[in-house]
Every structure is written in structure tokens, then in C-alpha cells.
Amino acid sequence: WAKADGKARWTLFDPERNAHRMTRQALSSTLRPAVDRGEFTLEYQPLVGLGDGRAQGVEALVRWRHPQFGTLPPNRFIGLAEENGAIVELGRWVLERSCHQARAWQLARPDEPPLFVSVNVAVRQVWDSDLVADVAGILDETGLAPELLQLELTESAVMGSAGRPLQALQALSDMGVRIAIDDFGTGYSNLAYLSRLPVSVLKLDGSFVRGFRSPEHPNPADETIVEALVGLAHRLGLTVTAECVENADQAERLRRIGCDTGQGWLYSRPLPADRVPVLLAGPPMTGEEGERG
Ligand code: C2E
Ligand code: MG
Ligand code: MG
Ligand code: MG
């Protein structure tokens, strides 16, 4: 009895779990003030045309430069921010920063085709905030054309989007902002339903490319599925981006399948804003020089 009791109590006060819980609480309660203190920063990862190896846009990815815990990746705090609602303020900051940055690059390279910026939007931003007014205000204030802004939502965010969220997506799309479905293929969405929504881009989840035939994965099923998905998406008027393109072989297969753009370590890791123009000034990103960034 004593032993079992002791063990149960030990589990209850497991110091590691306790420390983990306290860290989560500390992060959760400081998210909002951290937005005001300017502790967040964005990195940008190019979205590259598979045909010509040119960057067409960049995805903005948030990081938290935490004074105590160092630089934290989004999977450490986005979920917490969604739970406690801080995602609304954080998300607004990300949108504002991204649009300012995209406009600054455009002004700095007036003779080049401008890059679009693709911003991740959490479901709560569509439900709990006035996303449409925020986006309109930010575009107005930064001078960025709506066509140069793309919003990435997950399947689950749009699948049940009747009523208000659907109206928001429609209004954004009417404004000229592109809507992309992020991590496509990981949820339950069906293309027939998606095609009736104001969505214009599918971002195929990284698991598809990871499943391409290789010495370790002799089964070509994922390649067949991607080919069918790309064909169907194109016929429905959607463009397709592949995530997690890590090697030249994957890029070549995607290109042959007809996928439009790719994103991944083959082309570049996510970069700080000032490194993006350096990358753009370089040769096309065919990946022949190997991994960059
Ligand atoms: P995501 O939107 O699917 O972003 C792509 C993630 O894949 C990024 O991770 C990126 O660094 C990583 N990645 C890119 N290329 C490769 C590759 O070739 N191989 C592999 N293995 N990974 C690659 P990151 O930056 O850690 O972001 C993780 C997730 O956090 C994002 O997934 C997105 O869902 C979320 N997130 C990031 N920034 C924001 C934001 O501003 N707002 C919201 N709501 N969510 C964000
Ligand atoms: Mg994304
Ligand atoms: Mg994604
Ligand atoms: Mg993903």
C-alpha cells in the first residue's frame, strides 16, 4: 500500500511534468505582453516556381525571441495563443509586419516582379476578430496590393465554415486576397466542397512528398495520389504548392506531375527579412547547388 501510494504521489508530482506545465503557463500568460514588447519576429521561406526556379512569393513564419527561453518555434506557442485568444493580437501583428515587409521589398526592387507574402491565419482569427476590416486596414496603411497577400488556413478552419467565417473568406477573396488551404491532405476536406469555397491555392502537406518513391519507400502510391490531386485541382481552377521539398529528385517529380510551386529546404530554409533580397538576386533555384540557407 505504502509503496503504491508513494508511486502514485511521485507520478502526481513528477518534477519534469510539473516544470513543463509551469513553462506552458509562463508562456501562455506572457504571450500578450510579449506582442507589445516586440519579442516576436518573422522569417520568410520562398515559394518557388517548379518550372523556372524563381521565387514567386514567401511564407511568413513567426518565432518568439523569448528573453528567458531563447528563440521558440511556433509549435511551442501557437497552440497556447489559440487557447487563450492571444492569437488575435499576435496574428494581427504578423499580418501587419508581413505586409509592410512585402511592400518594402517591392519598393526596393521596382523593376522586378513583386513577391507575394503568404500569412498563416488561425481559425480563431476568422471567428473572433474582424479579420476582413483588419486586412483592409493593413493593406491600405502599407500600400500593398491585395493580390500580393495570400492567407493560409487549415482544412479544419474552412471545412465547417458556414455563416460568418465563410462570409469573411468571400469578402477577402472579393477584395483580391488569395486564400490557400495549408497542410492539405491531413484533414477530412473533400475537393468538391473546397472548390465551392473562395479558395484558390492548395498547399499539399509535406507527408505526400515524404512518401514519394525512394529506396526506403518503394511504393509509388503517394506520387500517384499527388498526380491525381494536382490534375483535379487544376481542373477546378486551383493552383498547387508542395511543402517540404527537400531534394532535387522530389522537385523534378513534382515538376513532371505539373505541380505549380514548391517550398522546402532544397530551395531555402526560412530566412530573416534582410537575407531574402540576397537570395532573389542569385541564380534560379533549381536546387542544383544543393541546400541553401
Ligand atoms: P506551416 O504553415 O505548414 O509551415 C511550414 C513549416 O514547415 C515551417 O515550420 C517550415 O519551417 C517547415 N519547413 C519548411 N520547409 C521544410 C522542409 O523542407 N522540410 C521540413 N521538414 N520542414 C520544412 P515552422 O516555421 O516551425 O512552423 C510550423 C507551423 O507553425 C506552421 O506550419 C504553421 O502552421 C504555424 N505557424 C507559423 N507561423 C505562424 C503564424 O504567424 N500564425 C499562425 N497561426 N501559425 C503559424
Ligand atoms: Mg503555412
Ligand atoms: Mg503548411
Ligand atoms: Mg505543414
PDB file of N, CA and C in Angstrom, residues 12 25 33 39 46 50 55 70 72 93 96 127 140 142 144 192 200 206 210 261 288:
ATOM      1  N   LEU A  12       2.183  12.063  -9.497  1.00  0.00           N
ATOM      2  CA  LEU A  12       1.423  13.289  -9.398  1.00  0.00           C
ATOM      3  C   LEU A  12       2.355  14.506  -9.364  1.00  0.00           C
ATOM      4  N   GLN A  25       2.484  27.471 -18.709  1.00  0.00           N
ATOM      5  CA  GLN A  25       1.712  28.555 -18.077  1.00  0.00           C
ATOM      6  C   GLN A  25       2.441  29.888 -18.210  1.00  0.00           C
ATOM      7  N   PRO A  33       1.618  40.366 -23.477  1.00  0.00           N
ATOM      8  CA  PRO A  33       2.623  41.418 -23.275  1.00  0.00           C
ATOM      9  C   PRO A  33       3.816  41.293 -24.213  1.00  0.00           C
ATOM     10  N   GLU A  39       8.658  41.023 -28.935  1.00  0.00           N
ATOM     11  CA  GLU A  39       9.525  39.852 -28.815  1.00  0.00           C
ATOM     12  C   GLU A  39       9.374  38.863 -29.969  1.00  0.00           C
ATOM     13  N   PRO A  46      10.928  31.043 -49.241  1.00  0.00           N
ATOM     14  CA  PRO A  46      10.448  31.245 -50.608  1.00  0.00           C
ATOM     15  C   PRO A  46       9.515  30.134 -51.102  1.00  0.00           C
ATOM     16  N   LEU A  50       8.178  25.673 -59.898  1.00  0.00           N
ATOM     17  CA  LEU A  50       8.910  24.439 -60.182  1.00  0.00           C
ATOM     18  C   LEU A  50       9.452  24.443 -61.602  1.00  0.00           C
ATOM     19  N   ALA A  55      11.580  32.463 -57.253  1.00  0.00           N
ATOM     20  CA  ALA A  55      10.676  32.684 -56.125  1.00  0.00           C
ATOM     21  C   ALA A  55       9.527  33.575 -56.566  1.00  0.00           C
ATOM     22  N   GLY A  70      15.071  31.664 -24.971  1.00  0.00           N
ATOM     23  CA  GLY A  70      15.700  31.682 -26.287  1.00  0.00           C
ATOM     24  C   GLY A  70      14.651  31.707 -27.393  1.00  0.00           C
ATOM     25  N   LEU A  72      11.952  30.522 -29.733  1.00  0.00           N
ATOM     26  CA  LEU A  72      10.996  29.409 -29.711  1.00  0.00           C
ATOM     27  C   LEU A  72      10.299  29.278 -31.061  1.00  0.00           C
ATOM     28  N   TRP A  93      -0.456  41.319 -35.603  1.00  0.00           N
ATOM     29  CA  TRP A  93       0.929  41.801 -35.726  1.00  0.00           C
ATOM     30  C   TRP A  93       1.631  41.117 -36.902  1.00  0.00           C
ATOM     31  N   GLU A  96       0.412  42.565 -40.191  1.00  0.00           N
ATOM     32  CA  GLU A  96       0.904  43.920 -40.387  1.00  0.00           C
ATOM     33  C   GLU A  96       2.378  43.919 -40.805  1.00  0.00           C
ATOM     34  N   TRP A 127     -12.922  33.617 -36.705  1.00  0.00           N
ATOM     35  CA  TRP A 127     -14.129  33.612 -35.881  1.00  0.00           C
ATOM     36  C   TRP A 127     -14.223  34.817 -34.949  1.00  0.00           C
ATOM     37  N   ASP A 140      -4.373  49.019 -46.756  1.00  0.00           N
ATOM     38  CA  ASP A 140      -4.488  50.452 -47.011  1.00  0.00           C
ATOM     39  C   ASP A 140      -3.283  51.207 -46.438  1.00  0.00           C
ATOM     40  N   THR A 142      -0.305  49.988 -45.560  1.00  0.00           N
ATOM     41  CA  THR A 142       1.007  49.616 -46.081  1.00  0.00           C
ATOM     42  C   THR A 142       1.136  49.883 -47.568  1.00  0.00           C
ATOM     43  N   LEU A 144       0.188  47.805 -49.818  1.00  0.00           N
ATOM     44  CA  LEU A 144       0.385  46.537 -50.529  1.00  0.00           C
ATOM     45  C   LEU A 144      -0.881  46.192 -51.308  1.00  0.00           C
ATOM     46  N   ALA A 192     -14.434  18.550 -53.686  1.00  0.00           N
ATOM     47  CA  ALA A 192     -15.692  19.029 -54.255  1.00  0.00           C
ATOM     48  C   ALA A 192     -16.235  20.170 -53.403  1.00  0.00           C
ATOM     49  N   SER A 200      -8.195  29.466 -53.654  1.00  0.00           N
ATOM     50  CA  SER A 200      -7.549  29.372 -54.961  1.00  0.00           C
ATOM     51  C   SER A 200      -6.229  28.617 -54.960  1.00  0.00           C
ATOM     52  N   GLY A 206       3.415  18.169 -46.385  1.00  0.00           N
ATOM     53  CA  GLY A 206       4.735  17.574 -46.559  1.00  0.00           C
ATOM     54  C   GLY A 206       4.748  16.055 -46.556  1.00  0.00           C
ATOM     55  N   ARG A 210       7.160  13.432 -48.766  1.00  0.00           N
ATOM     56  CA  ARG A 210       7.978  12.499 -47.984  1.00  0.00           C
ATOM     57  C   ARG A 210       7.689  11.056 -48.390  1.00  0.00           C
ATOM     58  N   THR A 261       4.156  25.171 -57.649  1.00  0.00           N
ATOM     59  CA  THR A 261       5.260  25.733 -56.866  1.00  0.00           C
ATOM     60  C   THR A 261       5.683  24.763 -55.767  1.00  0.00           C
ATOM     61  N   GLU A 288      20.241  22.747 -57.922  1.00  0.00           N
ATOM     62  CA  GLU A 288      21.444  22.034 -58.339  1.00  0.00           C
ATOM     63  C   GLU A 288      22.665  22.339 -57.491  1.00  0.00           C
TER      64      GLU A 288
END
